[in-house]
XYZ file of C-alpha atoms in Angstrom:
673
model
C 0.000 0.000 0.000
C 2.809 2.383 0.929
C 4.505 1.696 -2.413
C 1.353 2.599 -4.361
C 0.946 5.771 -2.313
C 4.529 6.824 -3.096
C 3.972 6.165 -6.781
C 0.834 8.316 -6.753
C 2.712 11.141 -5.030
C 5.472 11.070 -7.634
C 2.956 10.985 -10.486
C 1.102 13.984 -9.049
C 4.391 15.806 -8.574
C 5.309 15.106 -12.200
C 1.937 16.405 -13.426
C 2.233 19.553 -11.317
C 5.745 20.163 -12.651
C 4.577 19.640 -16.240
C 1.711 22.102 -15.719
C 4.008 24.758 -14.259
C 6.664 24.242 -16.922
C 4.164 24.452 -19.798
C 2.558 27.560 -18.290
C 5.933 29.309 -18.301
C 6.842 28.084 -21.780
C 3.543 28.989 -23.457
C 2.834 32.370 -21.823
C 3.574 35.324 -24.070
C 1.784 38.674 -23.804
C -0.151 37.922 -20.637
C 1.483 38.430 -17.232
C 2.777 35.409 -15.345
C 3.088 34.815 -11.625
C 6.565 34.095 -10.219
C 5.146 31.188 -8.176
C 4.978 29.136 -11.375
C 8.758 29.431 -11.658
C 9.319 28.027 -8.168
C 6.770 25.256 -8.665
C 8.307 24.069 -11.919
C 11.820 24.153 -10.474
C 11.055 22.274 -7.254
C 9.067 19.541 -9.008
C 11.700 18.992 -11.700
C 14.563 18.946 -9.188
C 12.860 16.453 -6.887
C 12.048 14.041 -9.709
C 15.521 14.346 -11.238
C 17.294 13.718 -7.930
C 15.043 10.826 -6.876
C 15.195 8.933 -10.168
C 17.904 10.140 -12.537
C 20.648 10.736 -9.959
C 19.878 7.466 -8.180
C 19.998 5.545 -11.453
C 23.362 7.074 -12.429
C 24.807 6.322 -8.979
C 23.627 2.711 -8.981
C 23.978 1.654 -12.619
C 26.485 3.941 -14.312
C 28.977 4.738 -11.537
C 28.276 1.812 -9.178
C 29.040 3.700 -5.964
C 30.498 1.604 -3.131
C 29.911 2.971 0.376
C 32.338 0.416 1.868
C 35.295 1.594 -0.203
C 37.752 3.904 1.599
C 38.000 7.399 0.167
C 41.264 9.364 -0.336
C 40.377 11.528 2.683
C 40.652 8.416 4.860
C 43.576 6.728 3.131
C 45.745 9.822 2.590
C 44.800 11.915 5.616
C 47.405 14.635 6.339
C 45.377 17.335 8.169
C 46.218 19.870 5.445
C 44.416 18.944 2.242
C 43.165 15.384 2.846
C 40.848 15.623 5.866
C 37.817 13.333 6.524
C 35.024 15.834 7.097
C 31.375 15.741 8.164
C 29.105 15.305 5.125
C 27.169 18.509 5.824
C 30.339 20.576 6.082
C 31.558 19.010 2.825
C 28.201 19.788 1.224
C 28.413 23.337 2.552
C 31.974 23.790 1.323
C 31.199 22.281 -2.083
C 28.012 24.295 -2.589
C 29.658 27.520 -1.419
C 32.652 26.906 -3.685
C 30.661 26.149 -6.841
C 27.910 28.733 -6.288
C 29.826 31.794 -7.406
C 28.610 34.652 -9.600
C 27.196 32.408 -12.343
C 23.831 31.530 -10.760
C 23.407 35.134 -9.587
C 24.874 37.274 -12.349
C 24.349 35.047 -15.401
C 20.526 34.805 -15.207
C 20.354 38.509 -14.338
C 22.353 39.546 -17.406
C 20.543 37.046 -19.650
C 17.234 38.670 -18.674
C 17.933 41.191 -21.446
C 16.565 38.458 -23.764
C 13.432 38.078 -21.606
C 12.640 35.595 -18.854
C 11.787 32.561 -21.021
C 15.137 31.532 -22.588
C 16.970 31.687 -19.272
C 14.267 29.808 -17.393
C 14.217 26.926 -19.885
C 18.000 26.552 -19.988
C 18.406 26.753 -16.210
C 15.966 23.887 -15.616
C 16.879 21.609 -18.528
C 20.609 22.242 -18.474
C 21.033 21.641 -14.746
C 19.192 18.323 -14.645
C 20.693 16.743 -17.773
C 24.068 18.454 -17.906
C 25.387 20.377 -14.917
C 24.441 17.969 -12.143
C 25.606 14.978 -14.208
C 28.997 16.596 -14.832
C 29.468 17.467 -11.152
C 28.540 14.033 -9.825
C 30.550 12.013 -12.353
C 33.644 14.212 -11.956
C 33.472 13.933 -8.165
C 33.166 10.151 -8.416
C 36.027 9.707 -10.886
C 38.319 12.008 -8.887
C 37.480 10.205 -5.638
C 38.358 6.880 -7.256
C 41.696 8.377 -8.385
C 43.001 9.749 -5.078
C 41.491 13.201 -5.536
C 43.338 13.963 -8.779
C 42.560 17.220 -10.555
C 40.583 17.259 -13.783
C 43.670 18.063 -15.831
C 45.687 15.262 -14.284
C 42.823 12.788 -14.826
C 42.666 13.866 -18.457
C 46.398 13.265 -18.841
C 46.143 9.823 -17.253
C 42.921 8.688 -18.940
C 42.873 10.356 -22.348
C 46.535 10.288 -23.233
C 49.548 12.569 -23.445
C 48.245 14.806 -26.267
C 44.692 15.354 -25.043
C 45.766 15.233 -21.413
C 48.452 17.879 -21.828
C 46.014 20.073 -23.740
C 43.504 19.629 -20.921
C 46.055 20.570 -18.271
C 47.031 23.773 -20.060
C 43.499 24.685 -21.118
C 41.991 23.951 -17.728
C 44.537 26.131 -15.961
C 44.029 28.997 -18.408
C 40.261 28.736 -18.077
C 40.570 28.759 -14.284
C 42.549 32.002 -14.464
C 39.831 33.684 -16.531
C 37.028 32.398 -14.296
C 38.608 33.718 -11.105
C 39.299 37.101 -12.704
C 35.628 37.516 -13.559
C 34.629 36.528 -10.029
C 36.837 39.290 -8.696
C 35.483 41.807 -11.207
C 31.868 41.210 -10.218
C 32.545 41.702 -6.519
C 34.655 44.815 -7.217
C 31.794 46.385 -9.194
C 29.401 45.578 -6.350
C 31.606 47.105 -3.610
C 33.231 50.119 -5.287
C 32.515 53.348 -3.374
C 30.079 51.477 -1.119
C 31.451 51.557 2.473
C 28.507 49.511 3.743
C 29.097 46.661 1.298
C 32.897 46.762 1.605
C 32.966 46.751 5.419
C 30.418 43.947 5.607
C 32.268 41.714 3.166
C 35.608 42.461 4.836
C 34.171 41.413 8.210
C 33.373 37.921 6.895
C 37.097 37.096 6.722
C 37.997 37.447 10.447
C 34.672 35.842 11.334
C 35.577 32.775 9.254
C 39.050 32.570 10.813
C 37.544 32.789 14.297
C 35.090 29.975 13.543
C 37.909 27.855 12.096
C 39.941 28.253 15.300
C 36.803 27.745 17.403
C 36.062 24.384 15.774
C 39.699 23.324 15.731
C 40.909 24.300 19.200
C 38.220 25.843 21.412
C 35.097 23.671 20.971
C 36.202 20.794 18.771
C 33.396 19.177 16.801
C 30.669 21.601 17.974
C 29.512 22.296 14.421
C 25.986 23.502 15.211
C 27.188 25.721 18.028
C 29.895 27.310 15.872
C 27.436 27.736 13.005
C 24.964 29.662 15.133
C 27.727 31.924 16.474
C 29.094 32.527 12.985
C 25.679 33.239 11.494
C 24.945 35.713 14.283
C 28.261 37.471 13.650
C 27.497 37.723 9.928
C 24.159 39.394 10.639
C 25.921 41.713 13.064
C 28.400 42.578 10.302
C 25.539 43.738 8.048
C 24.116 45.914 10.829
C 27.562 47.307 11.691
C 28.107 48.102 8.018
C 25.148 50.455 8.162
C 26.615 52.228 11.191
C 29.969 52.575 9.418
C 28.284 53.949 6.305
C 26.555 56.676 8.340
C 29.755 57.639 10.175
C 31.665 60.389 8.353
C 34.885 59.243 10.017
C 34.627 55.459 9.631
C 33.166 55.345 6.125
C 36.347 56.843 4.627
C 38.264 53.698 5.600
C 35.943 51.560 3.445
C 35.180 53.908 0.553
C 37.508 52.705 -2.219
C 37.746 52.782 -5.983
C 37.830 49.703 -8.209
C 41.605 49.405 -8.441
C 42.131 49.503 -4.661
C 39.477 46.845 -4.146
C 41.060 44.732 -6.876
C 44.398 44.741 -5.036
C 42.641 43.790 -1.790
C 40.950 40.839 -3.493
C 44.246 39.734 -5.052
C 45.887 39.717 -1.613
C 42.936 37.800 -0.157
C 43.141 35.178 -2.919
C 46.815 34.565 -2.165
C 46.148 34.215 1.578
C 43.264 31.792 0.988
C 45.446 29.586 -1.221
C 48.317 29.441 1.271
C 46.557 29.149 4.643
C 45.444 25.683 5.902
C 41.995 24.730 4.586
C 40.547 24.409 8.103
C 41.533 27.987 9.063
C 39.800 30.046 6.375
C 38.473 28.137 3.383
C 36.257 25.485 4.999
C 34.725 27.628 7.795
C 34.116 30.550 5.442
C 32.439 28.316 2.873
C 30.396 26.565 5.549
C 29.220 29.836 7.112
C 28.446 31.397 3.767
C 26.308 28.374 2.976
C 24.051 29.270 5.901
C 23.669 32.774 4.511
C 23.123 31.507 0.985
C 20.614 28.798 1.823
C 18.837 30.931 4.397
C 18.507 33.836 1.991
C 17.320 31.670 -0.895
C 14.729 29.948 1.314
C 13.444 33.235 2.758
C 13.357 34.711 -0.747
C 11.350 31.737 -1.987
C 8.915 32.077 0.943
C 8.548 35.809 0.256
C 7.856 35.147 -3.439
C 5.270 32.497 -2.607
C 3.655 34.858 -0.107
C 3.665 37.976 -2.298
C 3.138 36.153 -5.612
C 4.726 38.988 -7.629
C 4.110 39.349 -11.335
C 7.014 39.081 -13.759
C 7.468 42.516 -15.368
C 10.033 41.533 -18.008
C 8.451 40.118 -21.204
C 9.027 36.490 -22.162
C 11.137 37.653 -25.117
C 12.543 41.124 -25.778
C 13.630 42.783 -28.999
C 17.251 42.132 -28.012
C 17.178 38.454 -28.990
C 18.684 39.593 -32.309
C 21.947 40.547 -30.602
C 21.437 44.322 -30.163
C 21.136 44.174 -26.366
C 22.766 46.951 -24.332
C 24.224 44.769 -21.578
C 26.243 42.480 -23.851
C 26.371 41.871 -27.589
C 25.336 38.637 -29.229
C 22.148 36.906 -30.356
C 19.968 34.546 -28.329
C 21.796 31.524 -29.743
C 24.429 30.828 -28.592
C 24.880 33.598 -26.029
C 22.027 32.810 -23.640
C 23.792 29.489 -22.946
C 27.156 31.207 -22.606
C 25.851 33.978 -20.349
C 23.948 31.882 -17.810
C 26.808 29.394 -17.443
C 26.894 28.242 -13.799
C 23.119 28.339 -13.380
C 22.739 25.256 -15.552
C 26.156 23.777 -16.303
C 29.571 25.012 -15.256
C 33.015 23.701 -15.994
C 34.281 25.470 -12.891
C 32.365 22.931 -10.800
C 34.498 20.139 -12.208
C 37.576 21.838 -10.756
C 36.031 21.881 -7.295
C 34.665 18.346 -7.721
C 38.192 17.198 -8.609
C 40.001 19.608 -6.318
C 39.099 20.230 -2.678
C 35.870 18.212 -2.325
C 37.181 14.664 -3.011
C 39.940 15.330 -0.466
C 37.314 15.937 2.244
C 34.734 13.250 1.384
C 34.668 10.375 3.880
C 32.179 8.067 2.109
C 31.228 7.502 -1.524
C 27.536 7.236 -0.660
C 27.412 11.027 -0.250
C 28.505 11.663 -3.851
C 24.928 12.024 -5.244
C 23.944 14.389 -2.439
C 27.048 16.551 -2.813
C 27.613 16.275 -6.574
C 24.115 16.153 -8.070
C 22.237 17.742 -5.153
C 24.468 20.804 -4.755
C 24.145 21.569 -8.478
C 20.353 21.424 -8.268
C 20.480 23.782 -5.320
C 22.662 26.166 -7.303
C 20.220 25.969 -10.180
C 17.446 26.948 -7.750
C 19.557 29.960 -6.760
C 19.654 30.871 -10.457
C 15.858 30.644 -10.590
C 15.625 33.005 -7.608
C 18.054 35.403 -9.273
C 16.045 35.369 -12.500
C 12.842 36.102 -10.595
C 14.431 38.917 -8.582
C 15.713 40.524 -11.796
C 12.539 40.142 -13.852
C 10.077 41.423 -11.220
C 11.802 44.804 -11.581
C 10.375 47.253 -14.073
C 12.353 46.646 -17.279
C 13.326 50.326 -17.461
C 14.936 50.164 -14.011
C 16.624 46.867 -14.877
C 18.260 48.326 -18.001
C 19.163 51.611 -16.268
C 21.180 49.701 -13.654
C 22.825 47.187 -15.980
C 23.491 49.179 -19.167
C 27.077 50.537 -19.221
C 27.721 54.239 -19.635
C 29.556 53.514 -22.876
C 26.250 52.352 -24.379
C 23.576 54.622 -22.878
C 25.681 57.665 -21.990
C 27.417 58.871 -18.853
C 24.726 61.427 -17.947
C 21.500 60.289 -16.296
C 19.307 62.259 -18.725
C 20.988 60.678 -21.753
C 20.687 57.172 -20.271
C 16.992 57.640 -19.516
C 16.304 58.944 -23.011
C 18.074 55.982 -24.571
C 16.248 53.415 -22.409
C 12.880 55.058 -23.084
C 13.575 54.812 -26.818
C 13.647 51.027 -26.416
C 10.085 51.100 -25.089
C 10.981 50.667 -21.400
C 9.756 53.601 -19.322
C 11.840 55.011 -16.461
C 12.603 58.518 -15.192
C 15.579 60.217 -13.560
C 13.446 60.879 -10.476
C 12.605 57.171 -10.148
C 16.273 56.217 -10.258
C 17.273 58.917 -7.762
C 14.573 57.815 -5.322
C 15.548 54.177 -5.777
C 19.210 54.931 -5.033
C 18.245 56.916 -1.936
C 16.023 54.086 -0.654
C 18.864 51.597 -1.192
C 21.390 53.740 0.673
C 23.460 54.474 -2.448
C 24.360 57.711 -4.204
C 23.586 56.342 -7.677
C 22.498 53.094 -9.304
C 23.091 54.095 -12.925
C 25.464 51.900 -14.944
C 26.248 49.530 -12.062
C 27.234 46.811 -14.496
C 27.891 43.231 -13.525
C 24.385 42.169 -12.518
C 24.983 42.158 -8.765
C 23.466 45.603 -7.953
C 20.278 45.029 -9.987
C 19.843 41.617 -8.377
C 20.284 43.210 -4.948
C 17.647 45.829 -5.797
C 15.220 43.110 -6.878
C 15.829 41.083 -3.725
C 15.530 44.184 -1.518
C 12.187 45.093 -3.092
C 10.832 41.589 -2.492
C 12.114 41.495 1.103
C 10.873 45.046 1.690
C 7.328 44.279 0.565
C 7.297 41.106 2.667
C 9.028 42.323 5.834
C 9.004 46.132 5.814
C 9.848 48.818 3.239
C 11.483 51.031 5.878
C 14.475 48.651 5.845
C 15.158 48.742 2.103
C 18.746 49.959 2.537
C 19.429 47.171 5.026
C 17.932 44.565 2.681
C 19.915 45.926 -0.263
C 23.244 45.708 1.519
C 22.372 42.340 2.987
C 21.792 41.188 -0.602
C 25.143 42.680 -1.659
C 26.851 40.753 1.145
C 24.910 37.644 0.112
C 26.210 38.011 -3.454
C 29.754 38.971 -2.470
C 30.293 35.985 -0.199
C 28.883 33.761 -2.936
C 31.594 35.109 -5.188
C 34.514 35.268 -2.768
C 34.013 31.712 -1.553
C 34.308 30.579 -5.152
C 37.292 32.844 -5.700
C 39.229 31.471 -2.729
C 38.395 27.840 -3.490
C 39.183 28.440 -7.175
C 42.577 29.930 -6.362
C 43.388 26.929 -4.196
C 42.296 24.549 -6.948
C 44.384 26.559 -9.410
C 47.335 26.030 -7.102
C 46.698 22.262 -7.119
C 46.504 22.290 -10.912
C 49.758 24.200 -11.317
C 51.488 21.891 -8.840
C 50.237 18.900 -10.846
C 51.538 20.343 -14.120
C 54.980 21.330 -12.833
C 55.089 18.118 -10.798
C 55.132 16.148 -14.063
C 58.531 17.772 -14.736
C 59.818 18.330 -11.191
C 58.149 15.751 -8.879
C 59.022 17.607 -5.656
C 56.911 20.558 -6.796
C 53.931 18.249 -7.174
C 53.803 17.623 -3.413
C 50.786 19.736 -2.472
C 51.939 20.140 1.136
C 55.490 21.341 0.349
C 55.569 24.999 1.481
C 57.898 26.440 -1.215
C 55.656 24.864 -3.837
C 52.543 26.221 -2.117
C 53.837 29.804 -1.968
C 55.315 29.926 -5.480
C 52.362 28.241 -7.213
C 49.861 30.419 -5.322
C 51.749 33.568 -6.309
C 51.773 32.533 -9.982
C 48.051 31.724 -10.008
C 47.093 34.975 -8.290
C 49.336 37.026 -10.608
C 47.710 35.483 -13.667
C 44.085 36.114 -12.703
C 45.046 39.434 -11.142
C 46.097 40.704 -14.580
C 42.727 39.886 -16.126
C 40.989 41.473 -13.140
C 43.000 44.622 -13.867
C 41.820 44.474 -17.499
C 38.213 44.475 -16.353
C 38.761 47.273 -13.839
C 40.229 49.725 -16.387
C 37.606 48.923 -19.051
C 35.274 51.968 -19.490
C 32.338 49.619 -20.074
C 32.731 48.066 -16.628
C 34.547 44.963 -17.843
C 31.382 42.935 -18.405
C 31.359 43.296 -22.198
C 34.970 42.212 -22.534
C 35.261 39.546 -19.819
C 31.841 37.964 -19.265
C 31.515 36.403 -22.761
C 35.082 35.115 -22.442
C 34.171 33.780 -19.002
C 31.089 32.022 -20.370
C 32.881 30.472 -23.337
C 35.806 29.335 -21.185
C 33.463 27.955 -18.545
C 31.417 25.939 -21.010
C 34.561 24.690 -22.757
C 35.832 23.489 -19.410
C 32.537 21.669 -18.861
C 33.001 20.032 -22.262
C 36.510 18.935 -21.258
C 35.162 17.472 -18.002
C 32.406 15.625 -19.862
C 34.992 14.395 -22.390
C 37.038 12.920 -19.554
C 33.936 11.337 -18.043
C 32.802 9.926 -21.380
C 36.265 8.555 -22.068
C 36.435 6.833 -18.681
C 32.997 5.261 -19.199
C 33.961 3.933 -22.634
C 37.316 2.610 -21.392
C 35.527 0.992 -18.433
C 33.462 -1.040 -20.919
C 30.336 1.028 -20.215
C 29.718 2.254 -23.740
C 25.956 1.770 -23.369
C 25.965 4.406 -20.617
C 28.264 6.874 -22.396
C 25.249 8.896 -23.579
C 24.777 10.132 -19.985
C 27.808 12.402 -20.373
C 27.982 12.243 -24.174
C 24.725 14.060 -24.958
C 25.453 17.185 -22.906
C 29.005 17.052 -24.319
C 27.728 17.221 -27.905
C 25.482 20.185 -27.060
C 28.320 22.082 -25.399
C 30.625 21.468 -28.354
C 28.022 23.021 -30.674
C 27.385 26.008 -28.405
C 31.006 26.805 -27.546
C 32.299 26.373 -31.086
C 29.618 28.722 -32.435
C 30.172 31.307 -29.709
C 33.965 31.191 -30.045
C 33.777 31.652 -33.816
C 31.507 34.676 -33.426
C 33.626 36.252 -30.682
C 36.728 35.971 -32.869
C 35.443 36.733 -36.377
C 32.191 38.698 -36.025
C 32.317 42.144 -37.651
C 29.988 43.534 -34.975
C 32.225 45.566 -32.641
C 30.051 44.606 -29.664
C 30.551 40.894 -30.391
C 33.881 40.320 -32.141
C 37.085 40.865 -30.188
C 39.123 41.673 -33.308
C 36.420 43.966 -34.688
C 36.408 45.901 -31.400
C 40.207 46.189 -31.511
C 40.087 47.548 -35.080
C 37.394 50.047 -34.105
C 39.467 51.413 -31.219
C 42.530 51.618 -33.468
C 40.563 53.613 -36.051
C 39.328 55.981 -33.346
C 42.897 56.660 -32.219
C 44.044 57.246 -35.807
C 41.175 59.668 -36.504
C 41.680 61.606 -33.274
C 38.426 60.564 -31.623
C 40.196 59.443 -28.450
C 41.279 62.093 -25.956
C 45.042 62.346 -25.413
C 44.816 61.378 -21.738
C 42.946 58.178 -22.663
C 45.161 56.958 -25.509
C 47.391 54.789 -23.288
C 44.394 53.035 -21.738
C 42.876 52.579 -25.191
C 46.072 50.904 -26.412
C 45.822 48.592 -23.393
C 42.200 47.780 -24.302
C 43.209 47.049 -27.906
C 45.891 44.658 -26.687
C 43.377 43.012 -24.339
C 40.809 42.533 -27.122
C 43.448 40.847 -29.293
C 44.599 38.768 -26.331
C 41.016 37.649 -25.690
C 40.653 36.631 -29.352
C 43.878 34.610 -29.156
C 42.816 32.951 -25.881
C 39.404 32.057 -27.337
C 41.003 30.493 -30.421
C 43.549 28.666 -28.269
C 40.813 27.276 -26.015
C 38.787 26.170 -29.041
C 41.790 24.268 -30.408
C 42.342 22.668 -27.004
C 38.693 21.627 -26.753
C 38.707 19.887 -30.115
C 42.089 18.316 -29.368
C 40.714 16.841 -26.143
C 37.500 15.589 -27.758
C 39.226 13.986 -30.742
C 41.932 12.420 -28.584
C 39.312 11.116 -26.151
C 37.447 9.406 -28.978
C 40.657 8.030 -30.450
C 42.032 6.627 -27.201
C 38.684 5.391 -25.873
C 37.604 3.462 -28.932
C 41.134 2.150 -29.565
C 41.157 0.805 -26.000
C 37.708 -0.706 -26.494
C 38.847 -2.454 -29.686
C 41.865 -3.879 -27.867
C 39.665 -5.191 -25.049
C 37.226 -6.744 -27.532
C 40.081 -8.371 -29.445
C 41.603 -9.832 -26.269
C 38.237 -11.211 -25.142
C 37.498 -12.758 -28.539
C 40.872 -14.524 -28.583
C-alpha cells in the first residue's frame, strides 16, 4: 500500500511540474506569476534527484559505500581531511555557487525571462548535475586527482596535456571575472565593503573555534558565525553613516582589486581548516537561508514578472552584452545550468574531504540542483523589476551615456519607461548615491531582492535589505574565488610536478607559496583588465568567461565519457555524451563569433580595429590613448585565448574518442581470442 501511495505522489508531482513548466513556456503577452517558476523548479529537481541521480549512482557509476576514500587513506590534516558530510556539502556548494547563478541569469534577462528559465531547468538536470557528480566520483576513485591530471592519465599525453594547459588557463579567466563582479558591487560602497571584509575574520575565528576551542561543535559554531554575519551587516550600516569610519571603506575599483588579489593569495596558502572550509560553511548558511526566505517571500507575495518572455534584443542588439539569443544565452547563464568550474572543485578540494562515496549524489548532483534553484531566484528577482529600471542599472555608460538624462532617453527609446526621479529615489532608498550603470548584474539583483524582502518584511528597511543582498552576493563570489585559487594552485602543482616531482607535493611549502603567487598574478592581470575597461569589464570579460566555462565543462564531460567507454560502459556513455555534444556546438559557435564577427560589440578583433581607427582619426582624448592601447591589446589577447581554447577543446574531444575506442577495440580483441 505504501509503495502505491509513493507512486501516486510522484505521479502527481510530475503532473504539477509539467503544468508549471508548460505555463511558463507557453505564456507570451499575458502576465505570469513568479510562483509558477518556483513550482516548476522544485518539481523537476525532486524528480531528477530521486530517479535520474539514483539511477546514475547505482547503474552507471556503481558507488560503493564500503570503499575507503582518499580523505581516509591519505589523511594529512592539510588537504586530505575526513570531514562531516554537511560541512563538505556546505563547502562544495559555497565553492561552486559563485557569480554564475546570480549574475548570469540577471544579465541574460535582457533576452526576456523565457530563454533563461528553460535553460536553467533543462541544463542543470541533464548536464550540470551529471557533470558534477561524475567528476566527483572519478576524482574520488583516483586519489582526488585534478581534472587536468585525470585527463592526462585517462585520455593520453596529447589530449591530457592540452587539458592541463586549457583547464589552468580557463581557471585564471574564471577567477578574474569573479573578482570583477565583486569589485563592481563594492566600489565606493562603504557599507558593502565593510560587511564583506568582516566575513574574513569571522571565518578565521570559527575555524579556530572548531579546531581548538570547541572541537566538533559544528551547530554551536554555526549559530555563532551566522549571528556574527548578521551583526556585520548591521555594523556596516553604522559605518556607512559615520563620516569618520566610512572613509576607511570607501575605495575605488583598483584599490578593491588589489585587496581581493591579496585575499586570494592568503586563501590559497593558509590551511583549509583555518579560512576556506569555515568561510564556505558559514556562507552556505547565509546563501541557503537567503534563498529559502526569498522563496517564501515570493510564494507569499506572488509577484508578477514585469520583463516580457522575449525582448527585442534576442537579435543581438542588447545593451548589456552583444550577441544573439543563440548561442549567447547558454554562454551567459553558465553556472546556473552547467559550469566547468564545478568540475575543478569536484576534482580539487571536495574529493579530499569526502569520507564516504555514498554522499557523492547528495554533494555532486544535489548541490548543483540547489545552485540551479539559486539561479531561478536570481532570475525572478531581476525580472520582477520594471524593465526600465533593470536596463538603467545594468546598461554601461559607454552604451547609454554617462549622464543620467541621456541614459533615460536611450532606455525610453527602447520602449521601457523610467525617469531620472525614479532612479534617484531608488538609489536613496537603497542607501546608495547612484544606481546608474552599475554593471555586472549584482546591484540590480540586490535591488530586486531588496524590493521583495521590503514588501514582505518592511519597506522602511530597504537599505538594510539591499546591503544584505550585496553581502549575500559577495560571499557567494569570494568563496568561489578562494576555493578556485586553491584549486588553481593544485593544478599548477600537478603540471609542474610532471617535470619536477618535488613541486607536485601539495603540502610542500615552497611549492605552495610559489604556485599560489603565480596563479594569483595570472588572474590578477585579467581582473585589472576588467577594472580599467570603461564599459565596466562585463562586455569584454563575461563572454570570455562564459565560453571558457562551457569549454571546461566540455573537457570534463569528455574525460567522463572517455572513462565510461574505457571501463566497458559504452551503453551508458550517452549520460555524459549528450550534454558534451550540445556544449561542443554552443562553444564552437560562440567562439567563432567572438573571434570573427564584424559587430564591434561581439567580435574581439572587430572591437580592436574600431578602437585603433578611433585613435588614428583623433576621436580618443590624449589622456585616454594609453588606456585605449591597453584595451586594444586586451581585445586581441582575448581573441587569441578564445582560439587557443577552441583548439584545445577539439584536441581533447578527438583524442578522447581516439584513445577510448582504440582501447575498447583492444579489449574486444583480447576477449574474442
